[in-house]
Tab-separated table of C-alpha atoms and ligand atoms in Angstrom:
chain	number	residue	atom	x	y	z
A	469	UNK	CA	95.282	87.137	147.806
A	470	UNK	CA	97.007	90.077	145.771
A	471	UNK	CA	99.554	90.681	148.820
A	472	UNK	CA	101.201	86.985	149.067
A	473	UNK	CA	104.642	86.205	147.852
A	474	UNK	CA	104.400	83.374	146.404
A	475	UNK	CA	108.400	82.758	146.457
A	476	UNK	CA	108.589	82.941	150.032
A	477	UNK	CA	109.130	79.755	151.513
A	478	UNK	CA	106.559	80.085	154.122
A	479	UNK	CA	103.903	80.590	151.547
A	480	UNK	CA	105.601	77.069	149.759
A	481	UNK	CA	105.301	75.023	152.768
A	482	UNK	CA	101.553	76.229	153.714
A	483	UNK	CA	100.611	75.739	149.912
A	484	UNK	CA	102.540	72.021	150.005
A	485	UNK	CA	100.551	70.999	152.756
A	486	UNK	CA	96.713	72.449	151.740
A	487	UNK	CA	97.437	70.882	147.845
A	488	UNK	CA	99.729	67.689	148.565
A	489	UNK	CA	98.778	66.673	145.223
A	490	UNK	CA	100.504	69.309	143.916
A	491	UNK	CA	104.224	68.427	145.158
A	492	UNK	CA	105.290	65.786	142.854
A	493	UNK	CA	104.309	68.697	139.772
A	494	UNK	CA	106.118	71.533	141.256
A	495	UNK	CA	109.430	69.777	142.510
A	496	UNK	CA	109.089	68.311	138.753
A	497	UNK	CA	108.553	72.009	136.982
A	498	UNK	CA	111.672	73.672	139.681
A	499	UNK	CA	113.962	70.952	137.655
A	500	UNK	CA	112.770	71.414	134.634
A	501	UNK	CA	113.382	75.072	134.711
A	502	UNK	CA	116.310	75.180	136.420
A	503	UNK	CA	117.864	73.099	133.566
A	504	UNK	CA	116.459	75.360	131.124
A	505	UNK	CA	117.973	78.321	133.042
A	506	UNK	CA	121.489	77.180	132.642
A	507	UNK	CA	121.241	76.027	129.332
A	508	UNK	CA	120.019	79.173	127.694
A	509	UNK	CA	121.145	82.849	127.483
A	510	UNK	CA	118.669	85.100	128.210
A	511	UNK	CA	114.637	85.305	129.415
A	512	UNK	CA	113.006	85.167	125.873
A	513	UNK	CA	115.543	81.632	124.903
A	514	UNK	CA	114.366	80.177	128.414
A	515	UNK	CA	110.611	81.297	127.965
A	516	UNK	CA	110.660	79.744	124.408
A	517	UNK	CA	111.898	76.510	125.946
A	518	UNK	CA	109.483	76.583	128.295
A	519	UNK	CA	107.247	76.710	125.912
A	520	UNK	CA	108.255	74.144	123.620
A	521	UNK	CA	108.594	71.731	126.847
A	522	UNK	CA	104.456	72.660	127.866
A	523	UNK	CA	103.495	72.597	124.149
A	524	UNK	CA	104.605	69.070	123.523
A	525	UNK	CA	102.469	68.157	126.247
A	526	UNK	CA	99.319	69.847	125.825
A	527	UNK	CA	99.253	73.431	123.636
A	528	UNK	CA	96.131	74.316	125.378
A	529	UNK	CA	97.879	73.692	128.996
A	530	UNK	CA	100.641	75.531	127.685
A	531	UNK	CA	98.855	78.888	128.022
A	532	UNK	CA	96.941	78.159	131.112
A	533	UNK	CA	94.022	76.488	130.296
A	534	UNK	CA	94.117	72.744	132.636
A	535	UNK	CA	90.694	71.782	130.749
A	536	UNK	CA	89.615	72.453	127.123
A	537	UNK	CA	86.465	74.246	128.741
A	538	UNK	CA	88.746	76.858	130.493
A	539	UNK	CA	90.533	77.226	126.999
A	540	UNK	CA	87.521	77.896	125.484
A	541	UNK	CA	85.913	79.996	128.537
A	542	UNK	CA	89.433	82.416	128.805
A	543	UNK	CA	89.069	83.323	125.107
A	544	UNK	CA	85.165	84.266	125.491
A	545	UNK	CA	86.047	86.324	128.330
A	546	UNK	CA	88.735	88.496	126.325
A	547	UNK	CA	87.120	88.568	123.667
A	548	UNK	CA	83.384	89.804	125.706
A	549	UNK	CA	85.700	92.182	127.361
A	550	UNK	CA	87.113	93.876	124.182
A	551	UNK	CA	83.435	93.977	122.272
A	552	UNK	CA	82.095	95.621	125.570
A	553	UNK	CA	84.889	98.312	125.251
A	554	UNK	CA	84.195	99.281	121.256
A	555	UNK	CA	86.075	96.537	119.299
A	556	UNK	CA	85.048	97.004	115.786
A	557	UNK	CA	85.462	94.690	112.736
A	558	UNK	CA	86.891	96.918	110.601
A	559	UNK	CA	89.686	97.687	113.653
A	560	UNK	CA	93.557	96.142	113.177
A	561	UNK	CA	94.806	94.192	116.099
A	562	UNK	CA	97.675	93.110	117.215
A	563	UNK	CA	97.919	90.049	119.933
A	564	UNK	CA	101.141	90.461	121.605
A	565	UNK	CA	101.393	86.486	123.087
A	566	UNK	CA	98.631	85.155	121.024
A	567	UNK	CA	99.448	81.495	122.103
A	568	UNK	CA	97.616	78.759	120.557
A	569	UNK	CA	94.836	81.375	119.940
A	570	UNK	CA	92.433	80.553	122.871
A	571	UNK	CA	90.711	84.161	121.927
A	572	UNK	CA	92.846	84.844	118.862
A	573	UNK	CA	90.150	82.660	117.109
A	574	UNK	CA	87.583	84.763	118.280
A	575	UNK	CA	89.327	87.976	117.295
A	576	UNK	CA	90.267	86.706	113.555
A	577	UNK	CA	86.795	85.582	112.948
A	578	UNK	CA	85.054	88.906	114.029
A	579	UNK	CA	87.832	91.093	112.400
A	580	UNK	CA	87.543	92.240	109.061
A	581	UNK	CA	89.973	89.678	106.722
A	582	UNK	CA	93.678	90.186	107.651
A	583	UNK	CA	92.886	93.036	110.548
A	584	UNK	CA	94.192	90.270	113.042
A	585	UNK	CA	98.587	89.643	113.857
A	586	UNK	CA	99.310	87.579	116.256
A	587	UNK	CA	103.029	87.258	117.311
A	588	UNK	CA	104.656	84.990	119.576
A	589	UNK	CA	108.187	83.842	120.589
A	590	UNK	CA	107.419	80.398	120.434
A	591	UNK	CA	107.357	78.852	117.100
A	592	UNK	CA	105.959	75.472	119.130
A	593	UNK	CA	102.741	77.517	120.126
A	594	UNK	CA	102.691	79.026	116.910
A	595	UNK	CA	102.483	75.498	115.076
A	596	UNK	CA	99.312	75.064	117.466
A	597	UNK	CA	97.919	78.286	116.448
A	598	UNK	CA	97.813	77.334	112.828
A	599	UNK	CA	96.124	74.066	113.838
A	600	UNK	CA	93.330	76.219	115.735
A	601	UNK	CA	92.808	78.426	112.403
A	602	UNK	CA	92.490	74.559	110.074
A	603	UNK	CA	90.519	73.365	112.979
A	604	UNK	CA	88.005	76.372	113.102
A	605	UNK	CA	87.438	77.227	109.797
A	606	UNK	CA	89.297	80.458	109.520
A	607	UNK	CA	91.597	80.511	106.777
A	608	UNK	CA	89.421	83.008	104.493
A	609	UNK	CA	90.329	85.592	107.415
A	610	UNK	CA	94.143	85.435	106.319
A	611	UNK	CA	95.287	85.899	110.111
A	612	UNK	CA	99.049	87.489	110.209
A	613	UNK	CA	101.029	84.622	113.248
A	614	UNK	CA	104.420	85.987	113.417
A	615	UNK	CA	107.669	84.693	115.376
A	616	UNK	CA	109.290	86.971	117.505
A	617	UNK	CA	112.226	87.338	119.234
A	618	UNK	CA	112.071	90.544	121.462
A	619	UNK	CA	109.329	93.553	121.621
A	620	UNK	CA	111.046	95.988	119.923
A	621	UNK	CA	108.443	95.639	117.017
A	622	UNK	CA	110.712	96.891	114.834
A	623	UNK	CA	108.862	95.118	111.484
A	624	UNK	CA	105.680	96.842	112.228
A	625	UNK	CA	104.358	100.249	110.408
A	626	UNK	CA	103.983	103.683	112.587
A	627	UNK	CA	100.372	104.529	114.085
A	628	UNK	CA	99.158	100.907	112.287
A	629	UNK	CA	96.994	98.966	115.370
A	630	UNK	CA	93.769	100.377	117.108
A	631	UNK	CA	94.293	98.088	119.662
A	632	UNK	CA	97.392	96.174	120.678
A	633	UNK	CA	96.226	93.317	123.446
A	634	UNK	CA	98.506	90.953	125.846
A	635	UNK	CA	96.447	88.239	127.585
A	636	UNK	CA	98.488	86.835	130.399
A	637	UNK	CA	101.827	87.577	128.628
A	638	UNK	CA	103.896	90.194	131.168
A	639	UNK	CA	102.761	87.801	134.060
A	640	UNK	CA	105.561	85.573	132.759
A	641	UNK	CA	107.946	88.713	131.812
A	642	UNK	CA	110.651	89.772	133.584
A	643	UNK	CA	110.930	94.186	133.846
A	644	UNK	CA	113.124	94.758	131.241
A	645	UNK	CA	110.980	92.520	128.484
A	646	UNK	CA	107.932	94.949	129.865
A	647	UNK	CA	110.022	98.376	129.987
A	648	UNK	CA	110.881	96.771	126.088
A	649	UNK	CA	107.264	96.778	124.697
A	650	UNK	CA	106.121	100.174	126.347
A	651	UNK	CA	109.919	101.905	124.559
A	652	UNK	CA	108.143	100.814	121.587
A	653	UNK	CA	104.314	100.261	121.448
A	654	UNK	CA	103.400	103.818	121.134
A	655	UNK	CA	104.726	104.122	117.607
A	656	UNK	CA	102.565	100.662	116.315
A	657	UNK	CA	99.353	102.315	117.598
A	658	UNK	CA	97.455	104.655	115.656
A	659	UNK	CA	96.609	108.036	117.334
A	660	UNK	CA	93.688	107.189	119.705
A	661	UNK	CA	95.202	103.839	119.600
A	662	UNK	CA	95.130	101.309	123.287
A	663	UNK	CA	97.409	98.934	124.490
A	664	UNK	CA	95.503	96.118	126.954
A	665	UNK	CA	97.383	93.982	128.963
A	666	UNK	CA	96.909	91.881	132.315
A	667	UNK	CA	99.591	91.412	134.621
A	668	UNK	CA	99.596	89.359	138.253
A	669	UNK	CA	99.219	92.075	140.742
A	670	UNK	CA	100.398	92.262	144.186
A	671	UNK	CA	99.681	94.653	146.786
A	672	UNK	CA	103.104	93.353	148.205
A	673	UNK	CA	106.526	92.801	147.699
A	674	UNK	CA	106.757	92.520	143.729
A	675	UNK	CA	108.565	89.460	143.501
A	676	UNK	CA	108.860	86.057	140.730
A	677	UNK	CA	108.494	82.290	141.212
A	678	UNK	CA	110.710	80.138	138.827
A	679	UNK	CA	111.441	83.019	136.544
A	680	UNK	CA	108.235	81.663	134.537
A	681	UNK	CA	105.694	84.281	136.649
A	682	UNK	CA	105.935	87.495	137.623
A	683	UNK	CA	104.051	89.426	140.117
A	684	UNK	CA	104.051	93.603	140.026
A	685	UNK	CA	102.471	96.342	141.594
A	686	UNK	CA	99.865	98.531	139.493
A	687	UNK	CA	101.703	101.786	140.574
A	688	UNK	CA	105.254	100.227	138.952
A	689	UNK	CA	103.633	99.538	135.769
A	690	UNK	CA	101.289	102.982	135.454
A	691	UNK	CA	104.510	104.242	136.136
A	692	UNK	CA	106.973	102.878	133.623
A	693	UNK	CA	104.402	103.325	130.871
A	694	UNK	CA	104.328	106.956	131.858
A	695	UNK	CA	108.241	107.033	131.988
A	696	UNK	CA	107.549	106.413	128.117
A	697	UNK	CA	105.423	108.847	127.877
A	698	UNK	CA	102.124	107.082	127.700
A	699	UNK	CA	99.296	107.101	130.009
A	700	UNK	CA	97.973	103.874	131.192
A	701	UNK	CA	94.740	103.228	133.577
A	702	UNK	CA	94.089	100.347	135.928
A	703	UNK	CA	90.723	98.587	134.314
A	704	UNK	CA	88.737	97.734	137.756
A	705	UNK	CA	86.025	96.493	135.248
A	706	UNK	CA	87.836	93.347	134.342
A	707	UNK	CA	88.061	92.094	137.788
A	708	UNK	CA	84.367	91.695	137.525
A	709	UNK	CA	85.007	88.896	135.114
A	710	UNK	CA	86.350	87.041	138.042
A	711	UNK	CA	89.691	85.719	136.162
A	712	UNK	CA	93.021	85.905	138.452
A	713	UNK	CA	95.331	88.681	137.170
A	714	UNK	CA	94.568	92.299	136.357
A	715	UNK	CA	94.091	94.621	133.477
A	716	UNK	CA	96.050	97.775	132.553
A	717	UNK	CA	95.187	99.738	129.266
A	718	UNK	CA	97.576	102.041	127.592
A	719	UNK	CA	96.525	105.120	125.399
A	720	UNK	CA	97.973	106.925	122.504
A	721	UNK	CA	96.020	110.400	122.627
A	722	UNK	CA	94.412	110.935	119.670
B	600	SAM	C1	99.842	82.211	129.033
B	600	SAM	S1	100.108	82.253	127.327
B	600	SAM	C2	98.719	83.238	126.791
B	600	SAM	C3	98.464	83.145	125.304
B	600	SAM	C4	97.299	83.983	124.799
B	600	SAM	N1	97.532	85.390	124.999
B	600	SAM	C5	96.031	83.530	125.467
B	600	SAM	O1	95.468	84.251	126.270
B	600	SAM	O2	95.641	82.408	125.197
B	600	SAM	C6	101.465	83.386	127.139
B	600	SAM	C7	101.988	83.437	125.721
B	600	SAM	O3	102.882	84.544	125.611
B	600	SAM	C8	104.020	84.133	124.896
B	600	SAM	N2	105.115	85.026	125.308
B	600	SAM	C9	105.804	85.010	126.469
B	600	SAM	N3	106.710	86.008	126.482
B	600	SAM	C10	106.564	86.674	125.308
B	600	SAM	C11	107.214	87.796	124.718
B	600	SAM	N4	108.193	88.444	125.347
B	600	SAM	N5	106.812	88.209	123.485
B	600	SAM	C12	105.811	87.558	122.839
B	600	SAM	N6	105.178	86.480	123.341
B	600	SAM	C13	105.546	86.046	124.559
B	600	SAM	C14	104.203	82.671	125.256
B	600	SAM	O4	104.986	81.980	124.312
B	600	SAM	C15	102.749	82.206	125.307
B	600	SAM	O5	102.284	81.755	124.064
């Protein structure tokens, strides 16, 4: 599973004909984004329209979730996943990616008031996160949702976040958007600090279908976040959780 590549055209033509259903949607999504490649300048301008092009359809499609029970069964998992590793209420988070908040909502309402940012670089999603807070009742908690336009996190105070987080977010980044947030998370995070993320792992050729997902080997990430002078650990406990892409966590010694 972990050592396809999934932009080979012999793994296309033996996934056309198991999921024929499936054809009509993909040759659909390769024009889509191949119109949206020309017609903007760089990955975050494409990603965004992307985004604006799933959001319009469904916002809870848009990061991943086919069925509102997978939207809601994704979040419980991140969120089980960070109480299980120490998440405290009085902790400040930042959600790199937070979407339409599919466990941001979970997050915000454990989290002491305001201890939750969420950023994003798709104002689209971010319209949908605000929805979620209405819809769930969270407004007392005063959640920070910030546009974004690169991961420089330049706006954010030194040694501020316990934990930083980035649920399915560097699956659909290109290296130099990843080798971006690693320059610069370190300074965010407080000393003892951690930086979670999930990425699609291959055991393979690392390799990109559509420029919309990204597949990378654990070594080449452990590696650039130690090229910035962090150390970063494959988590072999989320895999128990059963969910399709893996987890690597950052520290800032203490
Ligand atoms: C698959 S969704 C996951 C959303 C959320 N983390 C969750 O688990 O529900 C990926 C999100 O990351 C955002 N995103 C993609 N590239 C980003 C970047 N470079 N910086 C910040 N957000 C980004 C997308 O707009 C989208 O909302």
């Amino acid at each position: 599973m972990h050592g396809k590549d999934r932009s080979r055209l012999t793994f296309l033509v033996t996934y056309a004909a198991r999921h024929p259903d499936r054809i009509v949607g993909y040759v659909r999504r390769q024009a889509r984004d191949t119109w949206l490649r020309f017609t903007t300048p760089d990955h975050v301008s494409y990603y965004r329209a992307v985004m604006r092009s799933d959001t319009a359809r469904s916002s809870e499609a848009a990061v991943g979730s086919k069925t509102h029970e997978s939207w809601l069964q994704i979040g419980q998992m991140q969120y089980d996943y960070l109480i299980k590793h120490g998440l405290k209420p009085d902790m400040r988070m930042l959600d790199i990616g937070c979407g339409n908040l599919r466990a941001g909502r979970l997050f915000i309402d454990y989290l002491d008031s305001g201890n939750y940012y969420g950023t994003d670089i798709s104002p689209d999603i971010l319209l949908a996160a605000q929805r979620t807070v209405e819809e769930y009742g969270l407004q007392r908690k005063m959640p920070y949702l910030t546009l974004t336009d690169d991961l420089k996190l330049a706006f954010l105070p030194d040694g501020h976040f316990d934990v930083v987080h980035a649920h399915s977010v560097f699956s659909h980044s290109p290296m130099p958007v990843i080798d971006e947030c690693l320059a610069h998370v370190g300074r965010i995070m407080a000393p003892g600090g951690r930086f979670d993320f999930t990425f699609d792992r291959t055991v393979g050729t690392e390799h990109q279908v559509l420029r919309e997902d990204f597949y990378y080997r654990t070594e080449t990430l452990i590696d650039l976040a130690a090229s910035h002078g962090l150390k970063a650990e494959y988590m072999a406990d989320w895999e128990e959780t059963g969910h399709h892409q893996s987890k690597i966590r950052v520290v800032r010694p203490a």
